[in-house]
Coordinates of C-alpha atoms in Angstrom, one line a residue:
Chain A
X1 CA 90.4 155.0 75.8
X2 CA 90.2 154.7 72.0
X3 CA 94.0 153.8 72.2
X4 CA 93.2 151.1 74.1
X5 CA 91.2 149.5 71.5
X6 CA 93.8 150.0 68.9
X7 CA 96.5 148.5 71.2
X8 CA 94.4 145.4 71.7
X9 CA 93.8 145.2 68.3
X10 CA 97.5 145.2 67.3
X11 CA 98.3 142.8 70.2
X12 CA 95.8 140.4 68.6
X13 CA 97.1 140.9 65.1
X14 CA 100.8 140.2 66.2
X15 CA 99.3 136.8 67.9
X16 CA 97.6 135.9 64.8
X17 CA 100.6 136.9 62.5
X18 CA 102.9 135.1 64.6
X19 CA 100.5 132.1 64.3
X20 CA 100.3 132.3 60.8
X21 CA 104.0 133.1 60.2
X22 CA 104.7 129.5 62.2
X23 CA 102.1 127.6 60.4
X24 CA 104.1 126.3 57.8
X25 CA 106.7 125.5 60.4
X26 CA 104.5 123.7 62.3
X27 CA 104.9 120.3 61.0
X28 CA 108.5 120.4 61.0
X29 CA 108.8 121.5 64.3
X30 CA 106.4 119.0 65.5
X31 CA 108.6 116.2 64.2
X32 CA 111.6 117.8 66.2
X33 CA 109.5 118.1 69.0
X34 CA 108.7 114.3 69.0
X35 CA 112.0 113.2 68.2
X36 CA 113.5 115.5 70.8
X37 CA 111.5 113.9 73.8
X38 CA 111.3 110.2 73.1
X39 CA 109.3 109.7 76.3
X40 CA 106.5 111.8 75.2
X41 CA 103.4 110.1 73.8
X42 CA 101.3 111.5 71.0
X43 CA 97.8 111.9 71.9
X44 CA 96.7 115.3 71.6
X45 CA 96.5 118.4 73.4
X46 CA 95.6 117.0 76.8
X47 CA 98.8 114.7 76.9
X48 CA 101.1 117.7 75.9
X49 CA 100.0 120.3 78.5
X50 CA 100.8 117.5 81.1
X51 CA 104.1 116.8 79.7
X52 CA 105.1 120.7 79.1
X53 CA 104.6 120.9 82.8
X54 CA 106.9 118.1 83.6
X55 CA 109.7 119.7 81.2
X56 CA 109.1 123.3 82.4
X57 CA 112.2 124.9 83.6
X58 CA 110.1 126.3 86.6
X59 CA 109.1 123.5 87.6
X60 CA 111.3 123.1 90.5
X61 CA 109.6 126.6 92.1
X62 CA 107.8 125.9 95.0
X63 CA 104.1 124.8 94.0
X64 CA 102.5 126.5 96.6
X65 CA 104.2 129.8 95.4
X66 CA 103.2 129.0 91.9
X67 CA 99.5 128.3 92.5
X68 CA 99.0 131.2 94.7
X69 CA 100.5 133.7 92.5
X70 CA 98.4 132.5 89.7
X71 CA 95.2 132.4 91.6
X72 CA 96.1 135.9 93.3
X73 CA 96.6 137.2 89.7
X74 CA 93.4 135.6 88.5
X75 CA 91.3 137.2 91.4
X76 CA 92.9 140.7 90.7
X77 CA 92.1 140.5 87.1
X78 CA 88.6 139.8 87.9
X79 CA 87.9 142.5 90.6
X80 CA 90.1 145.4 89.1
X81 CA 88.6 144.8 85.5
X82 CA 91.2 147.1 84.3
X83 CA 92.7 146.9 80.6
X84 CA 96.0 147.9 81.7
X85 CA 96.1 145.4 84.4
X86 CA 95.0 142.7 82.0
X87 CA 97.5 143.8 79.6
X88 CA 100.3 143.6 82.1
X89 CA 99.2 140.3 83.2
X90 CA 99.3 138.8 79.9
X91 CA 102.8 140.0 79.3
X92 CA 104.1 138.9 82.5
X93 CA 102.7 135.5 82.5
X94 CA 104.0 134.8 78.8
X95 CA 107.5 136.0 79.8
X96 CA 107.1 133.6 83.1
X97 CA 106.1 130.6 80.7
X98 CA 108.2 131.5 77.6
X99 CA 111.2 132.9 79.1
X100 CA 111.4 131.5 82.7
X101 CA 109.8 128.4 81.7
X102 CA 111.4 127.7 78.3
X103 CA 108.3 126.9 76.4
X104 CA 108.6 127.7 72.8
X105 CA 106.4 130.5 71.8
X106 CA 104.7 128.6 68.9
X107 CA 103.8 126.0 71.7
X108 CA 102.3 128.5 74.0
X109 CA 100.2 130.1 71.2
X110 CA 99.1 126.8 70.0
X111 CA 98.0 125.9 73.7
X112 CA 96.6 129.5 73.8
X113 CA 94.7 129.0 70.6
X114 CA 92.0 126.8 72.1
X115 CA 90.6 129.4 74.6
X116 CA 90.9 132.3 72.3
X117 CA 88.5 130.5 69.8
X118 CA 86.1 130.1 72.6
X119 CA 86.5 133.9 74.0
X120 CA 86.2 135.3 70.5
X121 CA 82.9 133.3 69.6
X122 CA 81.7 134.2 73.0
X123 CA 82.3 137.9 72.8
X124 CA 81.3 138.3 69.5
X125 CA 77.8 137.9 70.3
X126 CA 78.1 140.4 73.0
X127 CA 79.2 142.8 70.6
X128 CA 76.3 143.0 68.2
X129 CA 72.7 143.2 68.1
X130 CA 69.7 143.1 66.1
X131 CA 66.8 145.8 65.1
X132 CA 64.5 146.7 62.7
X133 CA 65.4 150.5 62.6
X134 CA 69.1 151.5 61.6
X135 CA 70.8 152.4 65.1
X136 CA 74.0 152.4 66.4
X137 CA 77.4 154.0 65.1
X138 CA 77.8 151.1 62.7
X139 CA 75.2 148.9 61.5
X140 CA 74.7 146.4 58.4
X141 CA 71.4 146.2 56.6
X142 CA 71.1 142.1 56.3
X143 CA 67.8 142.6 54.0
X144 CA 65.0 141.9 56.8
X145 CA 67.0 143.4 60.1
X146 CA 70.0 145.4 60.8
X147 CA 73.1 143.9 62.7
X148 CA 74.4 146.9 64.6
X149 CA 77.2 147.8 67.0
X150 CA 78.5 151.1 68.7
X151 CA 82.0 152.3 70.1
X152 CA 80.9 151.8 73.7
X153 CA 80.0 148.2 73.1
X154 CA 83.2 147.5 70.9
X155 CA 85.2 148.9 73.8
X156 CA 83.7 146.9 76.6
X157 CA 84.0 143.9 74.4
X158 CA 87.7 144.2 73.9
X159 CA 88.2 145.1 77.4
X160 CA 86.3 141.8 78.4
X161 CA 88.6 140.1 76.2
X162 CA 91.7 141.2 77.5
X163 CA 90.2 140.3 81.1
X164 CA 89.2 136.8 80.1
X165 CA 92.4 136.4 78.2
X166 CA 94.5 137.5 81.3
X167 CA 92.6 135.6 83.7
X168 CA 93.3 132.2 81.5
X169 CA 96.9 133.3 80.9
X170 CA 97.2 133.3 84.8
X171 CA 96.0 130.0 85.2
X172 CA 97.8 128.5 82.0
X173 CA 100.8 129.9 84.0
X174 CA 100.2 127.3 86.7
X175 CA 99.1 124.3 84.5
X176 CA 102.3 124.6 82.2
X177 CA 104.7 125.2 85.1
X178 CA 103.4 122.7 87.8
X179 CA 102.5 118.8 87.5
X180 CA 99.2 117.9 88.4
X181 CA 100.6 115.8 91.4
X182 CA 102.1 119.0 92.7
X183 CA 98.8 121.0 92.4
X184 CA 96.7 118.1 94.2
X185 CA 99.5 118.5 96.8
X186 CA 98.8 122.2 97.1
X187 CA 95.1 121.6 97.3
X188 CA 95.8 119.1 100.0
X189 CA 97.6 121.6 102.1
X190 CA 94.5 124.2 101.4
X191 CA 92.5 121.5 103.5
X192 CA 90.4 120.5 100.7
X193 CA 88.2 117.3 101.7
X194 CA 90.3 114.2 101.7
X195 CA 88.2 112.2 99.6
X196 CA 88.4 114.8 96.7
X197 CA 92.1 114.8 96.9
X198 CA 92.2 111.0 96.6
X199 CA 89.8 110.8 93.8
X200 CA 91.7 113.6 92.0
X201 CA 95.1 111.4 92.5
X202 CA 93.7 108.2 91.5
X203 CA 91.8 109.7 88.6
X204 CA 94.9 111.5 87.2
X205 CA 96.8 108.1 87.3
X206 CA 93.8 106.5 85.6
X207 CA 93.4 108.8 82.7
X208 CA 96.9 107.7 81.5
X209 CA 96.3 104.0 82.0
X210 CA 92.9 103.9 80.5
X211 CA 94.3 106.2 77.6
X212 CA 96.9 103.7 77.0
X213 CA 94.5 100.8 77.2
X214 CA 92.1 102.7 74.5
X215 CA 95.0 103.2 72.4
X216 CA 95.9 99.7 72.3
X217 CA 92.5 98.3 71.6
X218 CA 92.2 100.8 68.9
X219 CA 95.1 99.9 67.2
X220 CA 94.2 96.2 67.3
X221 CA 90.7 96.9 66.2
X222 CA 92.1 99.3 63.3
X223 CA 94.5 96.3 62.2
X224 CA 91.5 94.0 61.8
X225 CA 89.7 96.7 59.7
X226 CA 87.4 97.8 62.7
X227 CA 87.0 101.3 61.3
X228 CA 86.9 100.3 57.5
X229 CA 83.5 102.2 57.2
X230 CA 81.3 104.6 59.0
X231 CA 78.9 101.9 60.5
X232 CA 81.6 99.6 61.3
X233 CA 83.4 102.2 63.2
X234 CA 80.4 103.2 65.4
X235 CA 80.0 99.5 66.5
X236 CA 83.8 99.3 67.0
X237 CA 83.9 102.4 69.1
X238 CA 80.9 100.7 71.3
X239 CA 82.7 97.4 71.6
X240 CA 85.8 99.3 72.7
X241 CA 83.6 101.7 75.0
X242 CA 82.1 98.8 76.9
X243 CA 84.9 96.8 77.0
X244 CA 86.9 99.6 78.5
X245 CA 84.5 99.7 81.2
X246 CA 85.2 95.9 82.0
X247 CA 88.6 96.5 82.1
X248 CA 88.7 99.6 84.2
X249 CA 86.7 97.5 86.7
X250 CA 89.3 94.6 86.4
X251 CA 92.1 97.2 86.9
X252 CA 90.4 98.6 90.0
X253 CA 90.5 95.3 91.6
X254 CA 93.9 94.4 90.9
X255 CA 94.9 97.9 92.0
X256 CA 93.3 97.5 95.2
X257 CA 95.0 93.9 95.6
X258 CA 98.2 96.0 94.9
X259 CA 97.5 98.4 97.4
X260 CA 96.6 96.1 100.4
X261 CA 99.6 94.3 99.8
X262 CA 101.4 97.3 100.6
X263 CA 99.6 97.9 103.8
X264 CA 97.0 100.3 102.5
X265 CA 94.5 100.9 105.5
X266 CA 92.0 103.1 103.9
X267 CA 94.0 106.2 103.6
X268 CA 95.8 107.3 100.8
X269 CA 99.1 108.8 101.5
X270 CA 101.6 109.9 99.3
X271 CA 105.0 111.1 99.8
X272 CA 105.4 114.5 99.2
X273 CA 108.1 117.2 99.7
X274 CA 108.0 120.8 100.1
X275 CA 110.4 122.3 97.6
X276 CA 112.1 125.6 98.7
X277 CA 110.8 128.9 98.0
X278 CA 113.7 131.5 97.4
X279 CA 113.1 135.0 98.9
X280 CA 113.9 136.8 95.7
X281 CA 110.8 134.9 94.3
X282 CA 108.6 136.1 97.0
X283 CA 110.0 139.7 96.6
X284 CA 109.5 139.6 92.7
X285 CA 106.0 138.3 93.4
X286 CA 105.2 141.2 95.8
X287 CA 106.4 143.6 93.4
X288 CA 104.7 142.5 90.7
X289 CA 101.4 142.3 92.6
X290 CA 101.9 145.7 94.4
X291 CA 102.8 146.9 90.6
X292 CA 99.1 145.9 89.7
X293 CA 97.7 147.5 92.5
X294 CA 99.0 150.8 91.8
X295 CA 98.3 150.5 88.2
X296 CA 94.7 150.1 88.8
X297 CA 94.9 153.1 91.3
X298 CA 96.3 155.4 88.6
X299 CA 94.4 154.3 85.8
X300 CA 91.1 154.1 87.5
Chain B
X1 CA 118.7 73.5 109.7
X2 CA 117.6 77.1 108.6
X3 CA 114.7 78.7 110.6
X4 CA 111.2 78.3 109.6
X5 CA 109.7 81.5 108.4
X6 CA 106.4 81.0 107.0
X7 CA 104.3 78.0 107.1
X8 CA 101.1 77.3 105.3
X9 CA 98.7 74.6 106.5
X10 CA 95.7 73.3 104.7
X11 CA 94.8 76.5 102.7
X12 CA 91.5 76.6 100.8
X13 CA 90.2 79.3 98.5
X14 CA 87.5 79.7 96.7
X15 CA 86.7 82.7 94.0
X16 CA 83.3 84.2 94.3
X17 CA 82.0 82.4 91.2
X18 CA 82.4 79.1 93.1
X19 CA 85.4 77.8 91.2
X20 CA 88.1 76.6 93.8
X21 CA 91.5 77.9 93.1
X22 CA 93.3 76.4 96.0
X23 CA 92.6 73.2 97.1
X24 CA 94.3 72.2 100.4
X25 CA 97.9 73.7 100.0
X26 CA 100.8 72.8 102.7
X27 CA 103.9 74.3 102.4
X28 CA 107.0 75.2 104.6
X29 CA 109.2 78.4 103.8
X30 CA 112.7 78.2 105.5
X31 CA 114.6 81.7 105.9
X32 CA 117.0 82.7 102.9
X33 CA 115.3 80.0 100.3
X34 CA 115.1 80.8 96.8
X35 CA 112.1 79.1 95.6
X36 CA 110.7 78.9 92.0
X37 CA 106.9 78.4 91.6
X38 CA 106.1 76.7 88.8
X39 CA 102.5 75.9 87.3
X40 CA 100.5 76.5 84.2
X41 CA 98.3 79.5 83.8
X42 CA 95.4 79.3 86.1
X43 CA 97.1 76.7 88.4
X44 CA 96.7 79.1 91.4
X45 CA 100.3 80.5 91.9
X46 CA 98.9 84.1 91.8
X47 CA 96.1 83.0 94.3
X48 CA 98.3 81.5 96.4
X49 CA 100.6 84.6 96.7
X50 CA 97.7 86.9 97.3
X51 CA 96.4 84.5 100.1
X52 CA 100.0 84.2 101.9
X53 CA 100.3 88.0 101.8
X54 CA 96.9 88.3 103.6
X55 CA 95.1 90.2 100.5
X56 CA 92.6 87.4 99.7
X57 CA 91.1 85.8 102.8
X58 CA 91.2 81.7 102.6
X59 CA 88.2 79.9 103.3
X60 CA 90.2 77.5 105.2
X61 CA 93.7 77.0 106.6
X62 CA 96.3 78.6 108.6
X63 CA 99.2 80.8 108.0
X64 CA 101.9 81.2 110.5
X65 CA 104.5 83.4 110.2
X66 CA 107.4 83.2 112.4
X67 CA 105.4 81.2 115.0
X68 CA 102.2 83.5 115.1
X69 CA 99.3 82.4 113.6
X70 CA 98.2 85.3 111.3
X71 CA 94.6 86.6 112.0
X72 CA 92.6 89.6 111.2
X73 CA 94.3 91.8 114.1
X74 CA 98.2 91.0 113.0
X75 CA 97.3 91.0 109.2
X76 CA 99.5 93.9 108.5
X77 CA 102.3 92.5 110.3
X78 CA 102.4 89.5 107.6
X79 CA 101.9 92.5 104.8
X80 CA 104.7 94.4 106.2
X81 CA 107.0 91.3 106.1
X82 CA 106.0 89.8 102.9
X83 CA 106.1 92.1 99.6
X84 CA 104.8 91.0 96.3
X85 CA 106.0 92.5 93.0
X86 CA 103.3 92.1 90.7
X87 CA 103.1 90.8 87.4
X88 CA 101.9 93.7 85.5
X89 CA 103.8 97.0 86.8
X90 CA 100.9 99.0 85.6
X91 CA 98.5 97.2 87.9
X92 CA 101.1 98.3 91.0
X93 CA 102.1 101.8 90.4
X94 CA 99.5 103.9 92.0
X95 CA 101.0 107.4 92.7
X96 CA 102.1 109.8 90.1
X97 CA 105.5 110.3 90.4
X98 CA 108.2 107.7 91.1
X99 CA 109.4 109.1 94.3
X100 CA 105.8 109.2 95.7
X101 CA 105.0 105.5 94.3
X102 CA 108.1 104.2 96.2
X103 CA 107.3 106.0 99.2
X104 CA 103.6 104.5 99.3
X105 CA 104.5 101.5 101.0
X106 CA 106.6 103.2 103.6
X107 CA 104.2 105.8 104.2
X108 CA 101.7 103.2 105.0
X109 CA 103.9 101.8 107.6
X110 CA 103.5 105.0 109.4
X111 CA 107.3 105.8 109.5
X112 CA 108.7 109.2 110.2
X113 CA 108.9 111.2 106.9
X114 CA 112.9 111.5 107.1
X115 CA 112.9 107.6 107.2
X116 CA 110.7 107.4 104.2
X117 CA 112.9 109.5 102.5
X118 CA 115.7 107.7 103.2
X119 CA 114.3 104.5 102.3
X120 CA 112.9 105.8 99.0
X121 CA 116.5 107.1 98.0
X122 CA 118.1 103.6 98.9
X123 CA 115.7 101.8 97.2
X124 CA 115.7 103.8 94.1
X125 CA 119.7 103.8 94.3
X126 CA 119.4 99.9 94.5
X127 CA 117.3 99.9 91.5
X128 CA 119.5 102.2 89.6
X129 CA 116.8 104.6 89.0
X130 CA 117.5 107.5 91.2
X131 CA 117.4 110.0 88.1
X132 CA 114.2 108.9 87.4
X133 CA 112.7 110.1 90.8
X134 CA 110.6 113.3 89.7
X135 CA 109.4 111.4 86.5
X136 CA 105.5 110.1 86.3
X137 CA 105.1 106.6 85.7
X138 CA 103.1 107.1 82.7
X139 CA 106.2 108.4 80.9
X140 CA 108.2 105.5 81.8
X141 CA 109.2 102.2 79.5
X142 CA 108.1 98.9 80.4
X143 CA 111.5 98.3 81.9
X144 CA 111.8 101.2 83.8
X145 CA 108.2 100.6 85.2
X146 CA 109.2 97.0 86.4
X147 CA 112.4 98.6 88.3
X148 CA 110.3 100.9 90.2
X149 CA 107.6 98.1 91.0
X150 CA 110.6 96.2 92.6
X151 CA 111.8 99.4 94.5
X152 CA 108.5 99.6 95.9
X153 CA 108.8 96.4 97.7
X154 CA 112.7 97.0 98.3
X155 CA 111.7 100.3 100.2
X156 CA 109.3 98.1 102.7
X157 CA 112.3 96.3 103.6
X158 CA 110.1 93.2 103.7
X159 CA 111.9 89.7 104.7
X160 CA 110.2 87.7 102.0
X161 CA 109.9 88.7 98.6
X162 CA 107.1 87.4 96.3
X163 CA 107.7 88.1 92.4
X164 CA 104.9 87.1 90.2
X165 CA 106.1 86.5 87.0
X166 CA 108.9 89.1 86.6
X167 CA 110.5 88.1 83.4
X168 CA 107.2 88.0 81.6
X169 CA 107.3 91.4 80.2
X170 CA 111.0 92.0 80.0
X171 CA 113.5 92.3 77.1
X172 CA 116.8 90.3 77.6
X173 CA 118.9 93.1 79.0
X174 CA 116.3 93.9 81.6
X175 CA 115.7 90.2 82.6
X176 CA 119.6 90.0 83.1
X177 CA 119.1 93.2 85.4
X178 CA 116.6 91.3 86.9
X179 CA 118.7 88.2 87.7
X180 CA 121.3 90.8 89.0
X181 CA 118.9 92.5 91.5
X182 CA 118.1 88.9 92.8
X183 CA 121.7 88.0 93.4
X184 CA 121.9 91.2 95.2
X185 CA 118.7 90.5 97.3
X186 CA 120.2 86.8 98.1
X187 CA 123.3 88.0 99.3
X188 CA 121.3 90.3 101.9
X189 CA 119.4 86.9 103.2
X190 CA 116.2 87.6 101.8
X191 CA 113.5 84.7 101.4
X192 CA 112.2 84.7 97.7
X193 CA 109.7 83.1 95.9
X194 CA 109.3 83.5 92.1
X195 CA 106.6 82.2 90.0
X196 CA 108.0 81.7 86.4
X197 CA 107.1 79.6 83.4
X198 CA 110.7 80.1 82.2
X199 CA 112.1 76.7 83.2
X200 CA 115.5 77.2 82.4
X201 CA 115.7 80.1 84.8
X202 CA 114.0 78.1 87.5
X203 CA 116.7 75.4 86.8
X204 CA 119.4 77.8 87.2
X205 CA 118.5 80.1 89.9
X206 CA 116.3 78.2 92.4
X207 CA 117.2 76.0 95.4
X208 CA 114.0 74.6 95.6
X209 CA 111.2 74.3 93.2
X210 CA 107.5 74.2 93.9
X211 CA 104.7 72.9 91.1
X212 CA 101.3 73.8 91.4
X213 CA 98.6 72.3 89.4
X214 CA 94.8 72.7 89.7
X215 CA 95.0 74.6 93.1
X216 CA 97.3 71.7 94.7
X217 CA 101.2 71.3 95.1
X218 CA 101.9 68.3 93.4
X219 CA 105.6 68.4 93.8
X220 CA 108.3 70.1 96.1
X221 CA 112.0 69.5 95.9
X222 CA 115.2 70.6 94.5
X223 CA 114.9 71.5 90.6
X224 CA 116.8 68.3 89.6
X225 CA 114.5 66.2 91.6
X226 CA 111.5 68.0 90.1
X227 CA 112.8 68.3 86.4
X228 CA 113.9 64.8 86.2
X229 CA 110.3 63.4 87.5
X230 CA 108.5 62.9 84.2
X231 CA 105.4 62.2 85.9
X232 CA 105.3 65.7 87.5
X233 CA 106.4 67.4 84.4
X234 CA 103.8 65.6 82.3
X235 CA 101.0 66.4 85.0
X236 CA 101.9 70.2 85.2
X237 CA 102.3 70.5 81.5
X238 CA 106.2 71.5 81.9
X239 CA 109.1 70.9 79.5
X240 CA 112.5 70.0 81.0
X241 CA 115.4 72.5 80.9
X242 CA 117.0 72.6 77.9
X243 CA 120.4 72.4 79.5
X244 CA 119.4 69.5 81.4
X245 CA 118.2 67.6 78.6
X246 CA 121.2 68.3 76.2
X247 CA 123.4 66.8 79.3
X248 CA 121.0 63.9 79.7
X249 CA 121.1 62.9 76.1
X250 CA 124.9 63.1 75.9
X251 CA 125.2 60.8 78.8
X252 CA 122.8 58.4 77.0
X253 CA 124.9 58.5 73.9
X254 CA 128.0 57.9 76.3
X255 CA 129.4 61.1 75.0
X256 CA 129.8 62.3 78.4
X257 CA 130.7 59.9 81.4
X258 CA 127.7 59.9 84.0
X259 CA 129.1 61.4 87.4
X260 CA 125.6 63.4 88.1
X261 CA 127.6 66.6 87.9
X262 CA 124.5 68.5 86.3
X263 CA 125.4 71.7 85.1
X264 CA 123.3 74.7 86.2
X265 CA 124.5 77.2 83.5
X266 CA 126.3 77.5 80.0
X267 CA 129.8 78.1 81.7
X268 CA 129.4 74.8 84.1
X269 CA 128.4 73.0 80.7
X270 CA 131.3 74.1 78.9
X271 CA 133.8 73.3 81.6
X272 CA 132.4 69.6 81.7
X273 CA 132.9 69.1 77.8
X274 CA 136.0 70.7 77.6
X275 CA 137.5 68.0 80.1

């Protein structure tokens, strides 16, 4: 089992090496990216994840298929609790997104970097412990107490990291290849209550509208020196926030009018279409799942 | 005489804050008419449109669509047959893909799915945006959003189409596109009402002009009648169309003979001065 620790350590080293190597290319690549899709906005990560989903090459795959594959993989990762399975899942999902979905490695890693930070911080506290006496296989004297850890603990933590990471990449596969509308559609088919579904679609649409309004207000405040010092910034931010509330109420009103004008009668129904699912995709997914089960069986 | 399609009788509407927005509006609209609705901001044009479409409930007054008086029960009949393209496309686009958006109206009409799909395809092709069909509205430009909002109404196949200040946020190229669409709709015999501040456009395009001021219709007639009536123009804070003013001042200075051949477009004007 010691090998696995080394393996996972190597894996993370490769990831960080990649990240470090591409760091200086970052600004350069970012520019190209922005020039490349003119229609994309530049508002932060939330926006780009949404945008990647629309440009993904596997977007045309059947949404139900993608969502169920990703959720099934996620569940298997958690119930098997097996490092080999986790490693295979991480690689398979990266393959799907990067090779099949045609997302650049750099983009994928920068999206994963956010959860990685959380995972590392979260698991670090599990790995170490404090005590008055020197104990464990590795310890460090801090002057008033010992920080210690053991091989068993380190192993458990690295397995945990692998597991969480695999689960995240399974979900990331879904979010990076399926636009929110299609995910909502799948949820509707799974008989999630209508109210929640309608709220989800409206909130999704609204996020972008409010974001747009916020950007406009911020820009206009900025052009009038609204952010010239710390105190003013706070004041401006507060004014914008309260104004946003008023505007969103107004918008809700005019939306309702527009919906009524088009015969809205209390049921929010959108035109949705099933995309064809190819047999080869189902077969490949089934093989993948069976392989995971066998892998778990042999390495238990 | 054309058939009467919509009759509005003595319409009163007050907003929640007690401000009266419509103050006794009477108007008859006939099949296939091209009507420009003029009036300054806050004169009641948009409120009138929302009332006519049954979105706002009038305090008093009747709306008669093809001989049937509209009440609560047949309100949807009215909404089905009258479509509004709202001023701000962002206030109209509700779905998260263009296809779902254009399909929203037909879906609400409870049409079978094949029919909805057919209508969506048609409407998208009509507005020349078939390639945007799977795009989310938040990655569209202003002109594209406007097209989507027009396709929304085309897909509903309503007989009367109301445009609320359609040219307000469009660049010249998109405004030209809009006029092409209007021509196409006209050839299909649709009845159209357009509210606008662009008097040149109203003069050029409309067959009939209705002028609103303080919740009342102060004038209703052909563009020429309206724009030559100084009293009405002053009351509604409108300026006469440039082409009309030029023509009139040329006649006044005896540079052109006064044969009442008022030019509606630059081409027509050129023909007159070349003679």
